[in-house]
Amino acid sequence: MDTKELAEQIQGAVADLRNHAALMDEEAKKYGAASATAQATMEKLNTRIDGLELKLQKNAIVPPGEAENAEKKAHSAAFFKWMRQGKSGLEPAERKALVQDTTGLYLVPEEIEKEIIRAIPQLNIFRTLVPSRPITTDKIRKRTLTEVSMGWGKIETGASITESTPTPATSYIYAEDLYGLTKIGEDELADVDANLSAIIADSFGIARANAEEVAFAIGTGHTYAQPCGIAVDSTLLTSIGSGAGAGTVGTYGRTWTTDDTVTVEDLLKCEYALPAQYKKGAVWLMNSKTELALRLLRAGGSTTTDGPFLWQPSLIAGQPNTFDGFPVHNNDSMKYPADTTAGINVIFGNFQQGYRIVDRQGMFIQRLDELYSESGLVGFKAHFRVGGDIIRHAAFQVIANDV
């Protein structure tokens, strides 16, 4: 029963109550008091009115989640209207429905941001390898502790206890500012909300994925307002042996035994240098040109022997190729051996345990009416907050040209 019908029934019941009250007054004047039957009827009418009013109140109560959904719908409708007409085209209630940050940018509806996040892993290998953590602040604390040593023996027989002194260290992962700029035609703006949402997600999703892919690999860190790239991490680089053809095994890596040349032996040594606890889930990350050089090598260590290829093509669509049983992923921002410049060429490790991405919640967008004079185009600037850094260096082993 809807609200209108309930209200009409309440009005009818109240009219019956008034008529019955007039009859009871006449009985009281004539007989000194209303009859028991009249009083019982009055109680029934009051009970009926109470029941109808209770139903009306229940209809007025918003079910759990419905108020939030209504708020989201209002926000979404106001956002798309703002994109088409600008702030001047909004009613006061619509302006109130928009969420604005301190710089005058408007929060993008959740469904658009979800579409962008959903598209990023398809274009950004780091998002498929690394867990991301939503944060509500500009940074999160990154705490590390040196490993504890243990040993066997009986104290009663004089065995000494293996003593260790865990050393804590504290640093931060910062959410850096990432901006994007696009122009949308008036025809696209006039399209339905679903299509306009897809245009926004496509425009900014691809650009964001490409920017992140570079930054997570070779980003120069918070000092330069970028995420900390794993392939330029100072701790990994300073652990690598140096000198022509050194091949020296460091804490986290080595150089090529033969200068700037991919060899099976070096890759296998890199693989087996990774601590066992990080092997499950470990992957290779390298430039596609490095993978090509690896692909040409056979078990004998050269491109001319008749041994089998250790690099294996994937037999399943959408799955990466493998080397020695571990997936091979590409990031073409990384250096490759043949370019002879110093830097990390190959990373082998567990990205799930060793690297972390942080996402500051919310994507904001600004309409830039004043910047474009081209007919039929409107500019929009998007703002994301994203960061990334190594949280556990021991989860990686690397190979590099001389550093």
PDB file of N, CA and C in Angstrom, residues 164-255:
ATOM      1  N   SER A 164      70.551 -11.751  18.977  1.00  0.00           N
ATOM      2  CA  SER A 164      70.388 -10.805  17.877  1.00  0.00           C
ATOM      3  C   SER A 164      69.804  -9.513  18.405  1.00  0.00           C
ATOM      4  N   THR A 165      70.079  -8.441  17.706  1.00  0.00           N
ATOM      5  CA  THR A 165      69.571  -7.129  18.106  1.00  0.00           C
ATOM      6  C   THR A 165      68.766  -6.554  16.954  1.00  0.00           C
ATOM      7  N   PRO A 166      67.441  -6.790  16.945  1.00  0.00           N
ATOM      8  CA  PRO A 166      66.608  -6.234  15.870  1.00  0.00           C
ATOM      9  C   PRO A 166      66.712  -4.715  15.837  1.00  0.00           C
ATOM     10  N   THR A 167      66.949  -4.199  14.655  1.00  0.00           N
ATOM     11  CA  THR A 167      67.096  -2.753  14.493  1.00  0.00           C
ATOM     12  C   THR A 167      65.908  -2.198  13.724  1.00  0.00           C
ATOM     13  N   PRO A 168      65.086  -1.372  14.375  1.00  0.00           N
ATOM     14  CA  PRO A 168      63.925  -0.813  13.667  1.00  0.00           C
ATOM     15  C   PRO A 168      64.327   0.368  12.791  1.00  0.00           C
ATOM     16  N   ALA A 169      63.569   0.560  11.735  1.00  0.00           N
ATOM     17  CA  ALA A 169      63.771   1.716  10.862  1.00  0.00           C
ATOM     18  C   ALA A 169      62.408   2.215  10.420  1.00  0.00           C
ATOM     19  N   THR A 170      62.274   3.517  10.312  1.00  0.00           N
ATOM     20  CA  THR A 170      60.987   4.109   9.941  1.00  0.00           C
ATOM     21  C   THR A 170      61.173   5.065   8.769  1.00  0.00           C
ATOM     22  N   SER A 171      60.302   4.925   7.786  1.00  0.00           N
ATOM     23  CA  SER A 171      60.253   5.866   6.670  1.00  0.00           C
ATOM     24  C   SER A 171      58.803   5.954   6.215  1.00  0.00           C
ATOM     25  N   TYR A 172      58.554   6.641   5.106  1.00  0.00           N
ATOM     26  CA  TYR A 172      57.178   6.860   4.681  1.00  0.00           C
ATOM     27  C   TYR A 172      57.002   6.564   3.192  1.00  0.00           C
ATOM     28  N   ILE A 173      55.793   6.149   2.847  1.00  0.00           N
ATOM     29  CA  ILE A 173      55.369   6.092   1.447  1.00  0.00           C
ATOM     30  C   ILE A 173      54.406   7.255   1.243  1.00  0.00           C
ATOM     31  N   TYR A 174      54.718   8.120   0.309  1.00  0.00           N
ATOM     32  CA  TYR A 174      53.931   9.335   0.091  1.00  0.00           C
ATOM     33  C   TYR A 174      52.969   9.162  -1.087  1.00  0.00           C
ATOM     34  N   ALA A 175      51.800   9.759  -0.962  1.00  0.00           N
ATOM     35  CA  ALA A 175      50.860   9.837  -2.084  1.00  0.00           C
ATOM     36  C   ALA A 175      51.207  11.090  -2.885  1.00  0.00           C
ATOM     37  N   GLU A 176      51.732  10.874  -4.090  1.00  0.00           N
ATOM     38  CA  GLU A 176      52.159  12.002  -4.924  1.00  0.00           C
ATOM     39  C   GLU A 176      51.016  12.469  -5.821  1.00  0.00           C
ATOM     40  N   ASP A 177      51.159  13.690  -6.333  1.00  0.00           N
ATOM     41  CA  ASP A 177      50.121  14.286  -7.182  1.00  0.00           C
ATOM     42  C   ASP A 177      50.339  13.896  -8.643  1.00  0.00           C
ATOM     43  N   LEU A 178      49.277  13.383  -9.253  1.00  0.00           N
ATOM     44  CA  LEU A 178      49.305  13.024 -10.674  1.00  0.00           C
ATOM     45  C   LEU A 178      48.146  13.736 -11.363  1.00  0.00           C
ATOM     46  N   TYR A 179      48.467  14.547 -12.377  1.00  0.00           N
ATOM     47  CA  TYR A 179      47.448  15.321 -13.080  1.00  0.00           C
ATOM     48  C   TYR A 179      47.298  14.837 -14.524  1.00  0.00           C
ATOM     49  N   GLY A 180      46.088  14.967 -15.012  1.00  0.00           N
ATOM     50  CA  GLY A 180      45.812  14.631 -16.407  1.00  0.00           C
ATOM     51  C   GLY A 180      44.945  15.710 -17.031  1.00  0.00           C
ATOM     52  N   LEU A 181      45.080  15.903 -18.337  1.00  0.00           N
ATOM     53  CA  LEU A 181      44.335  16.943 -19.037  1.00  0.00           C
ATOM     54  C   LEU A 181      43.768  16.361 -20.325  1.00  0.00           C
ATOM     55  N   THR A 182      42.487  16.622 -20.578  1.00  0.00           N
ATOM     56  CA  THR A 182      41.869  16.148 -21.815  1.00  0.00           C
ATOM     57  C   THR A 182      40.864  17.169 -22.317  1.00  0.00           C
ATOM     58  N   LYS A 183      40.538  17.070 -23.610  1.00  0.00           N
ATOM     59  CA  LYS A 183      39.506  17.914 -24.206  1.00  0.00           C
ATOM     60  C   LYS A 183      38.392  17.016 -24.721  1.00  0.00           C
ATOM     61  N   ILE A 184      37.163  17.372 -24.391  1.00  0.00           N
ATOM     62  CA  ILE A 184      35.998  16.584 -24.801  1.00  0.00           C
ATOM     63  C   ILE A 184      35.097  17.464 -25.664  1.00  0.00           C
ATOM     64  N   GLY A 185      34.666  16.926 -26.781  1.00  0.00           N
ATOM     65  CA  GLY A 185      33.812  17.680 -27.693  1.00  0.00           C
ATOM     66  C   GLY A 185      32.402  17.854 -27.163  1.00  0.00           C
ATOM     67  N   GLU A 186      31.736  18.869 -27.647  1.00  0.00           N
ATOM     68  CA  GLU A 186      30.376  19.160 -27.192  1.00  0.00           C
ATOM     69  C   GLU A 186      29.411  18.031 -27.540  1.00  0.00           C
ATOM     70  N   ASP A 187      29.650  17.351 -28.649  1.00  0.00           N
ATOM     71  CA  ASP A 187      28.788  16.233 -29.019  1.00  0.00           C
ATOM     72  C   ASP A 187      28.892  15.114 -27.984  1.00  0.00           C
ATOM     73  N   GLU A 188      30.132  14.826 -27.545  1.00  0.00           N
ATOM     74  CA  GLU A 188      30.312  13.799 -26.519  1.00  0.00           C
ATOM     75  C   GLU A 188      29.691  14.226 -25.200  1.00  0.00           C
ATOM     76  N   LEU A 189      29.811  15.507 -24.865  1.00  0.00           N
ATOM     77  CA  LEU A 189      29.225  16.013 -23.621  1.00  0.00           C
ATOM     78  C   LEU A 189      27.707  15.898 -23.636  1.00  0.00           C
ATOM     79  N   ALA A 190      27.133  16.014 -24.806  1.00  0.00           N
ATOM     80  CA  ALA A 190      25.673  15.944 -24.913  1.00  0.00           C
ATOM     81  C   ALA A 190      25.164  14.513 -24.868  1.00  0.00           C
ATOM     82  N   ASP A 191      26.068  13.545 -24.886  1.00  0.00           N
ATOM     83  CA  ASP A 191      25.669  12.138 -24.891  1.00  0.00           C
ATOM     84  C   ASP A 191      25.090  11.746 -23.537  1.00  0.00           C
ATOM     85  N   VAL A 192      24.525  10.546 -23.457  1.00  0.00           N
ATOM     86  CA  VAL A 192      23.924  10.071 -22.211  1.00  0.00           C
ATOM     87  C   VAL A 192      25.001   9.882 -21.168  1.00  0.00           C
ATOM     88  N   ASP A 193      24.589   9.841 -19.881  1.00  0.00           N
ATOM     89  CA  ASP A 193      25.550   9.766 -18.779  1.00  0.00           C
ATOM     90  C   ASP A 193      26.465   8.551 -18.884  1.00  0.00           C
ATOM     91  N   ALA A 194      25.924   7.394 -19.272  1.00  0.00           N
ATOM     92  CA  ALA A 194      26.727   6.169 -19.336  1.00  0.00           C
ATOM     93  C   ALA A 194      27.844   6.307 -20.358  1.00  0.00           C
ATOM     94  N   ASN A 195      27.547   6.889 -21.514  1.00  0.00           N
ATOM     95  CA  ASN A 195      28.567   7.072 -22.549  1.00  0.00           C
ATOM     96  C   ASN A 195      29.598   8.113 -22.143  1.00  0.00           C
ATOM     97  N   LEU A 196      29.125   9.171 -21.503  1.00  0.00           N
ATOM     98  CA  LEU A 196      30.050  10.206 -21.040  1.00  0.00           C
ATOM     99  C   LEU A 196      30.981   9.643 -19.967  1.00  0.00           C
ATOM    100  N   SER A 197      30.439   8.804 -19.106  1.00  0.00           N
ATOM    101  CA  SER A 197      31.254   8.146 -18.087  1.00  0.00           C
ATOM    102  C   SER A 197      32.342   7.290 -18.728  1.00  0.00           C
ATOM    103  N   ALA A 198      31.993   6.554 -19.776  1.00  0.00           N
ATOM    104  CA  ALA A 198      32.970   5.702 -20.468  1.00  0.00           C
ATOM    105  C   ALA A 198      34.058   6.540 -21.127  1.00  0.00           C
ATOM    106  N   ILE A 199      33.673   7.722 -21.674  1.00  0.00           N
ATOM    107  CA  ILE A 199      34.655   8.601 -22.315  1.00  0.00           C
ATOM    108  C   ILE A 199      35.669   9.093 -21.288  1.00  0.00           C
ATOM    109  N   ILE A 200      35.193   9.488 -20.109  1.00  0.00           N
ATOM    110  CA  ILE A 200      36.090   9.974 -19.052  1.00  0.00           C
ATOM    111  C   ILE A 200      37.020   8.860 -18.598  1.00  0.00           C
ATOM    112  N   ALA A 201      36.444   7.679 -18.334  1.00  0.00           N
ATOM    113  CA  ALA A 201      37.241   6.544 -17.859  1.00  0.00           C
ATOM    114  C   ALA A 201      38.309   6.164 -18.873  1.00  0.00           C
ATOM    115  N   ASP A 202      37.947   6.180 -20.153  1.00  0.00           N
ATOM    116  CA  ASP A 202      38.904   5.809 -21.202  1.00  0.00           C
ATOM    117  C   ASP A 202      40.004   6.860 -21.320  1.00  0.00           C
ATOM    118  N   SER A 203      39.625   8.135 -21.270  1.00  0.00           N
ATOM    119  CA  SER A 203      40.593   9.216 -21.443  1.00  0.00           C
ATOM    120  C   SER A 203      41.645   9.209 -20.347  1.00  0.00           C
ATOM    121  N   PHE A 204      41.179   9.130 -19.100  1.00  0.00           N
ATOM    122  CA  PHE A 204      42.106   9.231 -17.978  1.00  0.00           C
ATOM    123  C   PHE A 204      42.662   7.881 -17.535  1.00  0.00           C
ATOM    124  N   GLY A 205      41.938   6.782 -17.792  1.00  0.00           N
ATOM    125  CA  GLY A 205      42.406   5.467 -17.365  1.00  0.00           C
ATOM    126  C   GLY A 205      43.702   5.085 -18.055  1.00  0.00           C
ATOM    127  N   ILE A 206      43.757   5.244 -19.377  1.00  0.00           N
ATOM    128  CA  ILE A 206      44.958   4.881 -20.126  1.00  0.00           C
ATOM    129  C   ILE A 206      46.127   5.780 -19.748  1.00  0.00           C
ATOM    130  N   ALA A 207      45.873   7.090 -19.665  1.00  0.00           N
ATOM    131  CA  ALA A 207      46.953   8.032 -19.333  1.00  0.00           C
ATOM    132  C   ALA A 207      47.496   7.763 -17.932  1.00  0.00           C
ATOM    133  N   ARG A 208      46.607   7.474 -16.978  1.00  0.00           N
ATOM    134  CA  ARG A 208      47.063   7.206 -15.615  1.00  0.00           C
ATOM    135  C   ARG A 208      47.877   5.921 -15.567  1.00  0.00           C
ATOM    136  N   ALA A 209      47.412   4.888 -16.259  1.00  0.00           N
ATOM    137  CA  ALA A 209      48.127   3.607 -16.260  1.00  0.00           C
ATOM    138  C   ALA A 209      49.534   3.766 -16.823  1.00  0.00           C
ATOM    139  N   ASN A 210      49.669   4.520 -17.916  1.00  0.00           N
ATOM    140  CA  ASN A 210      50.983   4.721 -18.521  1.00  0.00           C
ATOM    141  C   ASN A 210      51.917   5.501 -17.602  1.00  0.00           C
ATOM    142  N   ALA A 211      51.385   6.536 -16.956  1.00  0.00           N
ATOM    143  CA  ALA A 211      52.210   7.340 -16.049  1.00  0.00           C
ATOM    144  C   ALA A 211      52.662   6.513 -14.846  1.00  0.00           C
ATOM    145  N   GLU A 212      51.762   5.695 -14.303  1.00  0.00           N
ATOM    146  CA  GLU A 212      52.118   4.850 -13.159  1.00  0.00           C
ATOM    147  C   GLU A 212      53.151   3.803 -13.543  1.00  0.00           C
ATOM    148  N   GLU A 213      52.990   3.205 -14.715  1.00  0.00           N
ATOM    149  CA  GLU A 213      53.893   2.143 -15.154  1.00  0.00           C
ATOM    150  C   GLU A 213      55.339   2.639 -15.200  1.00  0.00           C
ATOM    151  N   VAL A 214      55.528   3.868 -15.659  1.00  0.00           N
ATOM    152  CA  VAL A 214      56.870   4.454 -15.708  1.00  0.00           C
ATOM    153  C   VAL A 214      57.351   4.787 -14.295  1.00  0.00           C
ATOM    154  N   ALA A 215      56.489   5.421 -13.500  1.00  0.00           N
ATOM    155  CA  ALA A 215      56.908   5.894 -12.178  1.00  0.00           C
ATOM    156  C   ALA A 215      57.236   4.757 -11.218  1.00  0.00           C
ATOM    157  N   PHE A 216      56.447   3.670 -11.239  1.00  0.00           N
ATOM    158  CA  PHE A 216      56.727   2.557 -10.336  1.00  0.00           C
ATOM    159  C   PHE A 216      58.037   1.855 -10.706  1.00  0.00           C
ATOM    160  N   ALA A 217      58.480   2.014 -11.945  1.00  0.00           N
ATOM    161  CA  ALA A 217      59.747   1.404 -12.376  1.00  0.00           C
ATOM    162  C   ALA A 217      60.931   2.336 -12.153  1.00  0.00           C
ATOM    163  N   ILE A 218      60.821   3.598 -12.609  1.00  0.00           N
ATOM    164  CA  ILE A 218      61.982   4.494 -12.564  1.00  0.00           C
ATOM    165  C   ILE A 218      61.649   5.848 -11.945  1.00  0.00           C
ATOM    166  N   GLY A 219      60.583   5.937 -11.161  1.00  0.00           N
ATOM    167  CA  GLY A 219      60.241   7.183 -10.490  1.00  0.00           C
ATOM    168  C   GLY A 219      61.357   7.632  -9.555  1.00  0.00           C
ATOM    169  N   THR A 220      61.568   8.933  -9.466  1.00  0.00           N
ATOM    170  CA  THR A 220      62.717   9.470  -8.735  1.00  0.00           C
ATOM    171  C   THR A 220      62.444   9.780  -7.275  1.00  0.00           C
ATOM    172  N   GLY A 221      61.250   9.459  -6.781  1.00  0.00           N
ATOM    173  CA  GLY A 221      60.999   9.563  -5.352  1.00  0.00           C
ATOM    174  C   GLY A 221      60.336  10.851  -4.908  1.00  0.00           C
ATOM    175  N   HIS A 222      60.046  10.910  -3.610  1.00  0.00           N
ATOM    176  CA  HIS A 222      59.259  12.006  -3.035  1.00  0.00           C
ATOM    177  C   HIS A 222      59.936  13.364  -3.209  1.00  0.00           C
ATOM    178  N   THR A 223      61.250  13.398  -3.174  1.00  0.00           N
ATOM    179  CA  THR A 223      61.963  14.672  -3.349  1.00  0.00           C
ATOM    180  C   THR A 223      61.589  15.336  -4.662  1.00  0.00           C
ATOM    181  N   TYR A 224      61.295  14.506  -5.660  1.00  0.00           N
ATOM    182  CA  TYR A 224      60.926  15.009  -6.986  1.00  0.00           C
ATOM    183  C   TYR A 224      59.438  14.809  -7.269  1.00  0.00           C
ATOM    184  N   ALA A 225      58.646  14.617  -6.218  1.00  0.00           N
ATOM    185  CA  ALA A 225      57.184  14.494  -6.315  1.00  0.00           C
ATOM    186  C   ALA A 225      56.761  13.323  -7.187  1.00  0.00           C
ATOM    187  N   GLN A 226      57.495  12.201  -7.097  1.00  0.00           N
ATOM    188  CA  GLN A 226      57.166  11.000  -7.848  1.00  0.00           C
ATOM    189  C   GLN A 226      57.216   9.783  -6.924  1.00  0.00           C
ATOM    190  N   PRO A 227      56.529   8.678  -7.295  1.00  0.00           N
ATOM    191  CA  PRO A 227      56.716   7.430  -6.563  1.00  0.00           C
ATOM    192  C   PRO A 227      58.177   6.979  -6.643  1.00  0.00           C
ATOM    193  N   CYS A 228      58.582   6.071  -5.752  1.00  0.00           N
ATOM    194  CA  CYS A 228      59.951   5.561  -5.744  1.00  0.00           C
ATOM    195  C   CYS A 228      60.034   4.350  -6.669  1.00  0.00           C
ATOM    196  N   GLY A 229      60.748   4.478  -7.770  1.00  0.00           N
ATOM    197  CA  GLY A 229      60.857   3.409  -8.748  1.00  0.00           C
ATOM    198  C   GLY A 229      61.743   2.274  -8.270  1.00  0.00           C
ATOM    199  N   ILE A 230      61.310   1.049  -8.485  1.00  0.00           N
ATOM    200  CA  ILE A 230      62.060  -0.111  -8.019  1.00  0.00           C
ATOM    201  C   ILE A 230      63.354  -0.305  -8.812  1.00  0.00           C
ATOM    202  N   ALA A 231      63.356   0.051 -10.099  1.00  0.00           N
ATOM    203  CA  ALA A 231      64.531  -0.172 -10.942  1.00  0.00           C
ATOM    204  C   ALA A 231      65.612   0.882 -10.757  1.00  0.00           C
ATOM    205  N   VAL A 232      65.364   1.902  -9.932  1.00  0.00           N
ATOM    206  CA  VAL A 232      66.385   2.906  -9.633  1.00  0.00           C
ATOM    207  C   VAL A 232      66.587   3.034  -8.128  1.00  0.00           C
ATOM    208  N   ASP A 233      66.118   2.034  -7.385  1.00  0.00           N
ATOM    209  CA  ASP A 233      66.227   2.089  -5.926  1.00  0.00           C
ATOM    210  C   ASP A 233      67.699   2.086  -5.508  1.00  0.00           C
ATOM    211  N   SER A 234      68.077   3.023  -4.647  1.00  0.00           N
ATOM    212  CA  SER A 234      69.485   3.190  -4.276  1.00  0.00           C
ATOM    213  C   SER A 234      70.027   1.994  -3.501  1.00  0.00           C
ATOM    214  N   THR A 235      69.200   1.372  -2.664  1.00  0.00           N
ATOM    215  CA  THR A 235      69.662   0.220  -1.892  1.00  0.00           C
ATOM    216  C   THR A 235      69.973  -0.964  -2.800  1.00  0.00           C
ATOM    217  N   LEU A 236      69.100  -1.210  -3.772  1.00  0.00           N
ATOM    218  CA  LEU A 236      69.358  -2.299  -4.709  1.00  0.00           C
ATOM    219  C   LEU A 236      70.587  -2.007  -5.566  1.00  0.00           C
ATOM    220  N   LEU A 237      70.754  -0.755  -5.977  1.00  0.00           N
ATOM    221  CA  LEU A 237      71.878  -0.395  -6.846  1.00  0.00           C
ATOM    222  C   LEU A 237      73.213  -0.467  -6.120  1.00  0.00           C
ATOM    223  N   THR A 238      73.275  -0.002  -4.879  1.00  0.00           N
ATOM    224  CA  THR A 238      74.554   0.025  -4.170  1.00  0.00           C
ATOM    225  C   THR A 238      74.996  -1.366  -3.734  1.00  0.00           C
ATOM    226  N   SER A 239      74.077  -2.356  -3.797  1.00  0.00           N
ATOM    227  CA  SER A 239      74.454  -3.714  -3.408  1.00  0.00           C
ATOM    228  C   SER A 239      75.123  -4.473  -4.539  1.00  0.00           C
ATOM    229  N   ILE A 240      75.085  -3.913  -5.752  1.00  0.00           N
ATOM    230  CA  ILE A 240      75.552  -4.633  -6.933  1.00  0.00           C
ATOM    231  C   ILE A 240      77.059  -4.466  -7.096  1.00  0.00           C
ATOM    232  N   GLY A 241      77.722  -5.549  -7.479  1.00  0.00           N
ATOM    233  CA  GLY A 241      79.154  -5.493  -7.742  1.00  0.00           C
ATOM    234  C   GLY A 241      79.446  -4.580  -8.912  1.00  0.00           C
ATOM    235  N   SER A 242      80.638  -4.035  -8.967  1.00  0.00           N
ATOM    236  CA  SER A 242      81.000  -3.109 -10.039  1.00  0.00           C
ATOM    237  C   SER A 242      82.314  -3.528 -10.669  1.00  0.00           C
ATOM    238  N   GLY A 243      82.624  -2.890 -11.767  1.00  0.00           N
ATOM    239  CA  GLY A 243      83.850  -3.225 -12.474  1.00  0.00           C
ATOM    240  C   GLY A 243      83.539  -4.055 -13.705  1.00  0.00           C
ATOM    241  N   ALA A 244      84.386  -3.957 -14.702  1.00  0.00           N
ATOM    242  CA  ALA A 244      84.143  -4.628 -15.979  1.00  0.00           C
ATOM    243  C   ALA A 244      83.994  -6.128 -15.795  1.00  0.00           C
ATOM    244  N   GLY A 245      82.826  -6.640 -16.179  1.00  0.00           N
ATOM    245  CA  GLY A 245      82.599  -8.077 -16.129  1.00  0.00           C
ATOM    246  C   GLY A 245      82.691  -8.670 -14.747  1.00  0.00           C
ATOM    247  N   ALA A 246      82.434  -7.889 -13.723  1.00  0.00           N
ATOM    248  CA  ALA A 246      82.636  -8.370 -12.356  1.00  0.00           C
ATOM    249  C   ALA A 246      81.727  -9.541 -12.022  1.00  0.00           C
ATOM    250  N   GLY A 247      80.444  -9.395 -12.336  1.00  0.00           N
ATOM    251  CA  GLY A 247      79.490 -10.429 -11.984  1.00  0.00           C
ATOM    252  C   GLY A 247      79.406 -10.650 -10.486  1.00  0.00           C
ATOM    253  N   THR A 248      79.910  -9.712  -9.702  1.00  0.00           N
ATOM    254  CA  THR A 248      79.997  -9.878  -8.254  1.00  0.00           C
ATOM    255  C   THR A 248      78.618 -10.011  -7.637  1.00  0.00           C
ATOM    256  N   VAL A 249      78.469 -10.985  -6.757  1.00  0.00           N
ATOM    257  CA  VAL A 249      77.194 -11.163  -6.085  1.00  0.00           C
ATOM    258  C   VAL A 249      77.140 -10.229  -4.882  1.00  0.00           C
ATOM    259  N   GLY A 250      76.181  -9.315  -4.863  1.00  0.00           N
ATOM    260  CA  GLY A 250      76.006  -8.434  -3.734  1.00  0.00           C
ATOM    261  C   GLY A 250      74.857  -8.929  -2.876  1.00  0.00           C
ATOM    262  N   THR A 251      74.418  -8.094  -1.936  1.00  0.00           N
ATOM    263  CA  THR A 251      73.313  -8.487  -1.064  1.00  0.00           C
ATOM    264  C   THR A 251      72.050  -8.726  -1.873  1.00  0.00           C
ATOM    265  N   TYR A 252      71.787  -7.863  -2.838  1.00  0.00           N
ATOM    266  CA  TYR A 252      70.555  -7.970  -3.606  1.00  0.00           C
ATOM    267  C   TYR A 252      70.781  -8.123  -5.104  1.00  0.00           C
ATOM    268  N   GLY A 253      72.031  -8.193  -5.570  1.00  0.00           N
ATOM    269  CA  GLY A 253      72.185  -8.297  -7.008  1.00  0.00           C
ATOM    270  C   GLY A 253      73.604  -8.468  -7.481  1.00  0.00           C
ATOM    271  N   ARG A 254      73.769  -8.416  -8.788  1.00  0.00           N
ATOM    272  CA  ARG A 254      75.041  -8.676  -9.447  1.00  0.00           C
ATOM    273  C   ARG A 254      75.056  -7.972 -10.795  1.00  0.00           C
ATOM    274  N   THR A 255      76.255  -7.816 -11.360  1.00  0.00           N
ATOM    275  CA  THR A 255      76.377  -7.352 -12.737  1.00  0.00           C
ATOM    276  C   THR A 255      76.521  -8.566 -13.644  1.00  0.00           C
TER     277      THR A 255
END
